[in-house]
mmCIF file of C-alpha atoms in Angstrom:
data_model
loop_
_atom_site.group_PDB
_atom_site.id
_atom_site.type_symbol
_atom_site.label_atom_id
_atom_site.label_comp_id
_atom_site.label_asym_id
_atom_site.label_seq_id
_atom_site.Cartn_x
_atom_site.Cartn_y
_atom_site.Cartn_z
ATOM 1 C CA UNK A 16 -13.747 -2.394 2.769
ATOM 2 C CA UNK A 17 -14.830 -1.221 5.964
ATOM 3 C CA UNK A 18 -17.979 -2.459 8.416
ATOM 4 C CA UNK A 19 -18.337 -3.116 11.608
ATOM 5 C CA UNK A 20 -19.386 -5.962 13.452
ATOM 6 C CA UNK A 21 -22.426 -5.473 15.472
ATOM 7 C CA UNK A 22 -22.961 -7.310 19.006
ATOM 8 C CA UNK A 23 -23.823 -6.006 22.284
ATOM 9 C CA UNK A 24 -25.150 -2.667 23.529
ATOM 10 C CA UNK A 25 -22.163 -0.220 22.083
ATOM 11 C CA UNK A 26 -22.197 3.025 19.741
ATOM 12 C CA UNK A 27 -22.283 1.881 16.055
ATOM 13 C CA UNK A 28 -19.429 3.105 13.797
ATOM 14 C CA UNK A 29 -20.902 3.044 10.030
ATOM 15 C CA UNK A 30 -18.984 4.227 6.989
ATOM 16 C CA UNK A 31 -16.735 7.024 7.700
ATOM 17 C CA UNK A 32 -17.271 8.103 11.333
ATOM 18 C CA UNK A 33 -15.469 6.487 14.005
ATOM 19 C CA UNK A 34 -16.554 5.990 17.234
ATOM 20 C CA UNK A 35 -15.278 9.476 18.974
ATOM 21 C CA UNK A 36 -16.686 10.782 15.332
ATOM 22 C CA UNK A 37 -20.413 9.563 15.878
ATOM 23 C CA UNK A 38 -20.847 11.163 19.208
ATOM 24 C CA UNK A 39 -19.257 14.562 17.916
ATOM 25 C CA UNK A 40 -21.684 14.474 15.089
ATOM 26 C CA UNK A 41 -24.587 13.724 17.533
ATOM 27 C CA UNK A 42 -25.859 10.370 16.141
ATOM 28 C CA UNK A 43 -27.284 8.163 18.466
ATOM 29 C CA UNK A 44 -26.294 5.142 19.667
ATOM 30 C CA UNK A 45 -27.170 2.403 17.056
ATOM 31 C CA UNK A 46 -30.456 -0.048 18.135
ATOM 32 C CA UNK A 47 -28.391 -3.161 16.907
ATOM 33 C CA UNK A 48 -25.342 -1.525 18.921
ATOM 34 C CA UNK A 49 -21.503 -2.710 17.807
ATOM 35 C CA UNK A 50 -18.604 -4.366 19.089
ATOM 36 C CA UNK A 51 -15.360 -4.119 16.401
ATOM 37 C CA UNK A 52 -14.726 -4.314 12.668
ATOM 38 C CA UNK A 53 -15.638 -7.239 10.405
ATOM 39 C CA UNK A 54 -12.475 -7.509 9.743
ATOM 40 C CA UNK A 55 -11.339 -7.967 12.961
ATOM 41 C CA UNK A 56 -13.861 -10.958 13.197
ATOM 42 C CA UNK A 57 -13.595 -12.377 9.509
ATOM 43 C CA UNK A 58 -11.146 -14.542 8.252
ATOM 44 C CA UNK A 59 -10.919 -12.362 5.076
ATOM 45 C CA UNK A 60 -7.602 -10.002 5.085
ATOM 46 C CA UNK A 61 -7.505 -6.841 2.766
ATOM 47 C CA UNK A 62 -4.924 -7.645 0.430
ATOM 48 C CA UNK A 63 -2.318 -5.148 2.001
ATOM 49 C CA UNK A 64 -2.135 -6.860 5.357
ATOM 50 C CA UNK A 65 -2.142 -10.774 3.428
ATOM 51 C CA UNK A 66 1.653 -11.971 4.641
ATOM 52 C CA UNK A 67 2.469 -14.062 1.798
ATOM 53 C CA UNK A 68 5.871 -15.626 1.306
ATOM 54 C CA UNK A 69 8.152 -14.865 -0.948
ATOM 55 C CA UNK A 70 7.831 -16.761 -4.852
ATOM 56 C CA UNK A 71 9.122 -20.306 -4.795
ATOM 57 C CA UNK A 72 9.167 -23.148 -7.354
ATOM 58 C CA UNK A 73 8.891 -26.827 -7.129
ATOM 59 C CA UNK A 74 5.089 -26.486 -5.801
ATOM 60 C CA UNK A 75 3.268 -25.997 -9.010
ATOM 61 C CA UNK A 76 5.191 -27.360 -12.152
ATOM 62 C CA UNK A 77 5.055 -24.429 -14.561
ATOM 63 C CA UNK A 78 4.576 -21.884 -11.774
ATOM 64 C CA UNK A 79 5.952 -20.094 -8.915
ATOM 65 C CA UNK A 80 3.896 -19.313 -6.271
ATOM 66 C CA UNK A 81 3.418 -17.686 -2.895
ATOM 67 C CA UNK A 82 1.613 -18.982 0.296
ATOM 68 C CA UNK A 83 -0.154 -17.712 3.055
ATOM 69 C CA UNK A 84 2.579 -17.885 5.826
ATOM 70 C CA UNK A 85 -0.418 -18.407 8.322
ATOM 71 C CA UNK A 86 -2.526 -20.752 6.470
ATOM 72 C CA UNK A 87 0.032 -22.677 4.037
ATOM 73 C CA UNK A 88 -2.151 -22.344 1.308
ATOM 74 C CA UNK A 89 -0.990 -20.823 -2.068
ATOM 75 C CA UNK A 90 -2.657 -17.045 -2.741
ATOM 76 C CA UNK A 91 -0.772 -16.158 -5.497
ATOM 77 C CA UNK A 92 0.174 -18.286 -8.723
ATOM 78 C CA UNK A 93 2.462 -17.153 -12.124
ATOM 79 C CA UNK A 94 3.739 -18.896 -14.659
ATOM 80 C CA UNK A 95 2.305 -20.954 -17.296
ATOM 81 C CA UNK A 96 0.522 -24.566 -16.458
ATOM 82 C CA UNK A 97 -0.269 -26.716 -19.212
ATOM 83 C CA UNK A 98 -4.194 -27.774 -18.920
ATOM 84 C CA UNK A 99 -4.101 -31.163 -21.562
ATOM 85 C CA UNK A 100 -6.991 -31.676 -23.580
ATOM 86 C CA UNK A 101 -8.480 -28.225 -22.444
ATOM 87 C CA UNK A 102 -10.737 -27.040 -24.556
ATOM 88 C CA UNK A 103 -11.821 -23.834 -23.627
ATOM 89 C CA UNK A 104 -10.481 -21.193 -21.049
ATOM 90 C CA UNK A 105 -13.501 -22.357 -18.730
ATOM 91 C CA UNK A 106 -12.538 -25.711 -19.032
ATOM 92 C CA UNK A 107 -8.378 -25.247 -18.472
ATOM 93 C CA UNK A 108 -9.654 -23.462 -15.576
ATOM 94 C CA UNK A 109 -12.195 -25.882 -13.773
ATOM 95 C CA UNK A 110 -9.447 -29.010 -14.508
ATOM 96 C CA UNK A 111 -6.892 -26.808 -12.908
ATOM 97 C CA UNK A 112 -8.953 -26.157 -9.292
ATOM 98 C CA UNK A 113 -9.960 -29.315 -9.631
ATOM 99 C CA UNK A 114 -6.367 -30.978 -9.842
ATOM 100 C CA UNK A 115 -4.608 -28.714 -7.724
ATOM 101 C CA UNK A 116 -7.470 -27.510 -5.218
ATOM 102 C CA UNK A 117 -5.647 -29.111 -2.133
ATOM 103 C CA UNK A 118 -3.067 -26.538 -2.863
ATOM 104 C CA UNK A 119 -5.543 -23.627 -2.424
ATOM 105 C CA UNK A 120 -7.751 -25.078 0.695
ATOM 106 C CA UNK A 121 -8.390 -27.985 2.578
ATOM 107 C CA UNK A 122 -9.978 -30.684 0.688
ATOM 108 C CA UNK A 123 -12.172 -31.761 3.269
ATOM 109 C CA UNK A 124 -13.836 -27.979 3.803
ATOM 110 C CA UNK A 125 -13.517 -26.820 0.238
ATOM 111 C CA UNK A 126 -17.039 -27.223 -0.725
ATOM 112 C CA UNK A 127 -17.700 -26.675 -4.196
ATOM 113 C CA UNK A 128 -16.741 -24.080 -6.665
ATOM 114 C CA UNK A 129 -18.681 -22.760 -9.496
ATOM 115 C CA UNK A 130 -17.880 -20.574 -12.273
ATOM 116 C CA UNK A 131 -19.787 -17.061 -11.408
ATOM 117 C CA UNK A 132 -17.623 -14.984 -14.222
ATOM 118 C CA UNK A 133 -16.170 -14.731 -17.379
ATOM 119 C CA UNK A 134 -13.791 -11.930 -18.540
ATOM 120 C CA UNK A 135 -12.529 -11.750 -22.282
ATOM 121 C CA UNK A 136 -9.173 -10.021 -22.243
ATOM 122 C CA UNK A 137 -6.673 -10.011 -25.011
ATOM 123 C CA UNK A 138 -4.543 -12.105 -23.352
ATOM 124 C CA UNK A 139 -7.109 -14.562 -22.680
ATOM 125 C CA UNK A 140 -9.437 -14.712 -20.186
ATOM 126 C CA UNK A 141 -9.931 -14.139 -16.749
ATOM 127 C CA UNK A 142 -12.078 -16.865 -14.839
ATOM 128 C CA UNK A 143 -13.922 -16.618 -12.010
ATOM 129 C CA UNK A 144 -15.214 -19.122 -9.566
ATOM 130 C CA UNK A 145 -17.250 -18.906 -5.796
ATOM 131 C CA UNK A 146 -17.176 -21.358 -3.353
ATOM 132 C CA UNK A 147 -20.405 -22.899 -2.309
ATOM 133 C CA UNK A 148 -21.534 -24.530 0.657
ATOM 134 C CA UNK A 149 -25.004 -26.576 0.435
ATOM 135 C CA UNK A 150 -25.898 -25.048 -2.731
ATOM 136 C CA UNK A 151 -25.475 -21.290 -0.603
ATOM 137 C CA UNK A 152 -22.625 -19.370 -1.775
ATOM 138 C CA UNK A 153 -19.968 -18.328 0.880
ATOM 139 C CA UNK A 154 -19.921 -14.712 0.664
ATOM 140 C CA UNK A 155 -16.895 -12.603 -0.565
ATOM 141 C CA UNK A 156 -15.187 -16.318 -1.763
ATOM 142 C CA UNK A 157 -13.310 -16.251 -4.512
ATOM 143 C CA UNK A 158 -10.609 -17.962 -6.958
ATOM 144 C CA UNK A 159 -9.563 -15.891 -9.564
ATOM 145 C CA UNK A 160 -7.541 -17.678 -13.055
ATOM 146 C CA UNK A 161 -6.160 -16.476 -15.703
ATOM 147 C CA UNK A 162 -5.906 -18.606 -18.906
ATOM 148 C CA UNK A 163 -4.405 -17.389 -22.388
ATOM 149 C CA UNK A 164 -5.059 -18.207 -25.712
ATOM 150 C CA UNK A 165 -3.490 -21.943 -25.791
ATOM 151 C CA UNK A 166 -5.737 -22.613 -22.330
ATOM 152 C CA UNK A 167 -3.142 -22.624 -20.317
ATOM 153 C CA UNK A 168 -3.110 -21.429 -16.758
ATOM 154 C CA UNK A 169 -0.829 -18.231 -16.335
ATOM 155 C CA UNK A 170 -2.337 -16.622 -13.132
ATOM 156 C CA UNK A 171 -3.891 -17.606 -10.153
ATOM 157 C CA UNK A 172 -5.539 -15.166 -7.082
ATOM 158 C CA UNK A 173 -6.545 -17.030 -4.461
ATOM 159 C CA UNK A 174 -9.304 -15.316 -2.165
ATOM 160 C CA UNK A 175 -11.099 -18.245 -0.395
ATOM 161 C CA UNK A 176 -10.807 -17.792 3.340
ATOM 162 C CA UNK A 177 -9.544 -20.255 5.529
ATOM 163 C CA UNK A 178 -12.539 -22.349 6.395
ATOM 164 C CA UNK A 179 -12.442 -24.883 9.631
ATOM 165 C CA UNK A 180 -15.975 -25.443 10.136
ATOM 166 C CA UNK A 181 -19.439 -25.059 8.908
ATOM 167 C CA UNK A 182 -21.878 -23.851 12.007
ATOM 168 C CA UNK A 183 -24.262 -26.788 13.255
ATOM 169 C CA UNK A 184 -27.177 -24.278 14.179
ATOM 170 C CA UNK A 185 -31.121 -25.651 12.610
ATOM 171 C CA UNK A 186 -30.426 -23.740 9.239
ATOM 172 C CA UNK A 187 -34.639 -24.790 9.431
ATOM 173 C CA UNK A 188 -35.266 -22.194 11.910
ATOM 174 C CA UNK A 189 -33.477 -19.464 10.000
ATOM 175 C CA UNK A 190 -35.052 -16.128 10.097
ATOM 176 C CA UNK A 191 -37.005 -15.389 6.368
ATOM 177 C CA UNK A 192 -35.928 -13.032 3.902
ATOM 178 C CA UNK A 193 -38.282 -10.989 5.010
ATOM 179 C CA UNK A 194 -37.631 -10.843 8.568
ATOM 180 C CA UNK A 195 -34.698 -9.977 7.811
ATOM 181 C CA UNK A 196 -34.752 -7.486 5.199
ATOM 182 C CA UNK A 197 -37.087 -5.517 8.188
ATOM 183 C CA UNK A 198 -34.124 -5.909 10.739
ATOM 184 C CA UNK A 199 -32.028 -4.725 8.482
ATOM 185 C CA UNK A 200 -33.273 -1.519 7.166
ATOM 186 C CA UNK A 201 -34.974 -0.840 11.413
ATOM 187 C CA UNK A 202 -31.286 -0.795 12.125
ATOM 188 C CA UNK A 203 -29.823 1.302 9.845
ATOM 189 C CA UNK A 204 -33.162 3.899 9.483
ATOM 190 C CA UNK A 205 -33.181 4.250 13.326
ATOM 191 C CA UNK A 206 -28.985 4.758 13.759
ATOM 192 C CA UNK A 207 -28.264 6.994 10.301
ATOM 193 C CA UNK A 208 -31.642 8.910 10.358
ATOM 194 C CA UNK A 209 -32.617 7.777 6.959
ATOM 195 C CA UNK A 210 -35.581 10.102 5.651
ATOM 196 C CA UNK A 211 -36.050 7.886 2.303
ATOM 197 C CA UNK A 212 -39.897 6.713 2.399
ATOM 198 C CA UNK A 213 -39.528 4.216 -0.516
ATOM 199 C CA UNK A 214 -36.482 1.822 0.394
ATOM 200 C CA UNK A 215 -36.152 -1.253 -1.756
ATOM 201 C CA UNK A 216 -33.871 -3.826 -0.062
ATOM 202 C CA UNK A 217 -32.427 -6.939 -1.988
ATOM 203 C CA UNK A 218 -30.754 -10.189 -0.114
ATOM 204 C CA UNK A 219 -29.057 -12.853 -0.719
ATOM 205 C CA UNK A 220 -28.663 -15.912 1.503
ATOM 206 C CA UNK A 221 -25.425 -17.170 2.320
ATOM 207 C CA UNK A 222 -21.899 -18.007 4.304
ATOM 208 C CA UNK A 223 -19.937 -15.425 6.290
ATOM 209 C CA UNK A 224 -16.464 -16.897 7.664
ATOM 210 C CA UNK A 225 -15.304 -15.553 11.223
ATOM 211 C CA UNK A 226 -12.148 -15.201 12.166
ATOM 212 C CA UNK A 227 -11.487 -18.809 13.577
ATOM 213 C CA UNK A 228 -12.850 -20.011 10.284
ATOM 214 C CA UNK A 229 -16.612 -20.997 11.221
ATOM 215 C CA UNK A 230 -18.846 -20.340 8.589
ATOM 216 C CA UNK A 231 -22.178 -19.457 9.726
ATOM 217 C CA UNK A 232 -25.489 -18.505 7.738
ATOM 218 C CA UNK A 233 -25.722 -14.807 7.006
ATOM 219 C CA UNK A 234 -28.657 -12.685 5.273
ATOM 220 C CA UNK A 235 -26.873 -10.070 2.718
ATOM 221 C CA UNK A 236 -29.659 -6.978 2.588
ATOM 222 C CA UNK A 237 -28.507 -4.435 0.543
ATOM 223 C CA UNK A 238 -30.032 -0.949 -0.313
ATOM 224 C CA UNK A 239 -29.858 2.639 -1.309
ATOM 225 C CA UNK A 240 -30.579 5.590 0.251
ATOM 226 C CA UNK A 241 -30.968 9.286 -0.856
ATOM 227 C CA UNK A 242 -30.914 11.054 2.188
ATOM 228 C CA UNK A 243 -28.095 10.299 3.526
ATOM 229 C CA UNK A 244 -26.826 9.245 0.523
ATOM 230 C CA UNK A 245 -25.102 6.193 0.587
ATOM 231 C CA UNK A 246 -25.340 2.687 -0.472
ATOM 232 C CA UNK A 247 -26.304 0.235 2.981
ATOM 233 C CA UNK A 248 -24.908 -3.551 3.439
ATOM 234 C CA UNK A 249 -26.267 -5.205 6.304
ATOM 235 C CA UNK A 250 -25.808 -9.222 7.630
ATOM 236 C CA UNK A 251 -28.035 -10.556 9.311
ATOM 237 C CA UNK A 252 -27.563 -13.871 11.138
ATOM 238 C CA UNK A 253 -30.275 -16.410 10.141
ATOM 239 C CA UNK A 254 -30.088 -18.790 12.805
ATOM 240 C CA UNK A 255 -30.598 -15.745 15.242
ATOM 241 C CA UNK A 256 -31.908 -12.618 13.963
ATOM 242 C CA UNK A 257 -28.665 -10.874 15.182
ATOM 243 C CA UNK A 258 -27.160 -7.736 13.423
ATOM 244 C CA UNK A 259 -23.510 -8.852 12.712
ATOM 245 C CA UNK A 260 -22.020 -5.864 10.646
ATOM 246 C CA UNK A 261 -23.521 -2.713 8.714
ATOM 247 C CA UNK A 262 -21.528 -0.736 6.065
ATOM 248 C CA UNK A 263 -21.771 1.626 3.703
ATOM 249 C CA UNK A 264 -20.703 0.619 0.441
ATOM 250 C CA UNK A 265 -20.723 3.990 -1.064
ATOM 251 C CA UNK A 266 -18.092 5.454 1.719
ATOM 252 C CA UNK A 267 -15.276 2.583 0.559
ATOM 253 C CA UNK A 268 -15.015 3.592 -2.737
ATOM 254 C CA UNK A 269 -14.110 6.483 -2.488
#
């Protein structure tokens, strides 16, 4: 996925246009301005660029896996661990992260995880759990496992970014959802010349992970437009009001 990170007084770069690209299109500078890509700032790698180690054994009894040669932490996990007295696939799965979580982030900054999806495959199923901070999810978080019909796990993606520290700032004086659904849909309107009259933002309230691993309170907004046509992701930081990153969700898939 591609955004960009939004700080200062700089020309935006949304979707597919590049910074050379937006002046040779004749867009104007965005309001919210733009520094460099989210993923320059977040801690979250696309999965080409993870450097992961090559499989070992002897970590995980049943499995081999491979590790994050920057963090330590295990990313990827094969094989076939026995889950005792499991149940269900749910179950074998939440007994497994929570036996072996120290293996996929530090225990002290791990929060909680919660089960957020459940995929019936016939091989078994596919199990899906977000971390959560405070009861506020951490945005793009995940653990992936795969368990098979005797409920034991045969597959493990982990996506949880490494997380240091959990910003200090009054989460009390964070900016409303409705503050910042306006910021966000000013910012993109005024940069992208959006001619939609009726735009119907959603958000979602949660943790975005920089690149040094501080987690700090985000608003997701989230809406569609017609003309241009594209689907709009904005974060807004709640402790400040500040644009961090627009994208265009629409552009990536493609």
């Amino acid at each position: 996925m591609r955004k960009v990170l939004l700080a200062g007084v700089m020309t935006c770069v949304v979707g597919l246009v590049s910074v050379r690209g937006a002046g040779q299109a004749g867009l104007s500078p965005a309001p919210c301005g733009c520094a460099q890509s989210v993923r320059e700032a977040s801690a979250k790698l696309d999965e080409a660029d993870e450097i992961l180690t090559k499989p070992v054994s002897g970590v995980l009894q049943g499995a081999t896996v491979q590790k994050d040669v920057l963090t330590g932490y295990v990313r990827r996990a094969q094989g076939r661990v026995v889950i005792p007295s499991a149940r269900t696939a749910p179950e074998a799965a939440a007994k497994f992260l929570e036996r072996f979580r120290r293996l996929f982030a530090p225990v002290k900054m791990s929060g909680d995880f919660r089960q957020i999806g459940e995929t019936k495959t016939p091989s078994g199923d596919r199990i899906t759990f977000a971390r959560f901070i405070g009861g506020l999810p951490v945005l793009e978080d995940q653990i992936t496992i795969f368990v098979d019909k005797s409920h034991a796990v045969t597959l493990v993606n982990n996506e949880l970014q490494p997380l240091r520290r959990v910003s200090t700032a009054d989460a009390k004086k964070a900016l409303g959802e409705t503050a910042a659904r306006v910021a966000a849909v000013k910012c993109v309107t005024a940069w992208a010349g959006v001619k939609d009259a009726n735009i119907r933002p959603v958000s979602e309230k949660g943790y975005f992970v920089t690149k040094d691993g501080s987690a700090i309170l985000v608003w997701r907004v989230r809406f569609d437009t017609r003309e241009p046509l594209a689907a709009w992701e904005a974060l807004i930081e709640a402790t400040s009001g500040r644009v961090l990153s627009v994208s265009n969700l629409a552009a990536y898939g493609k």
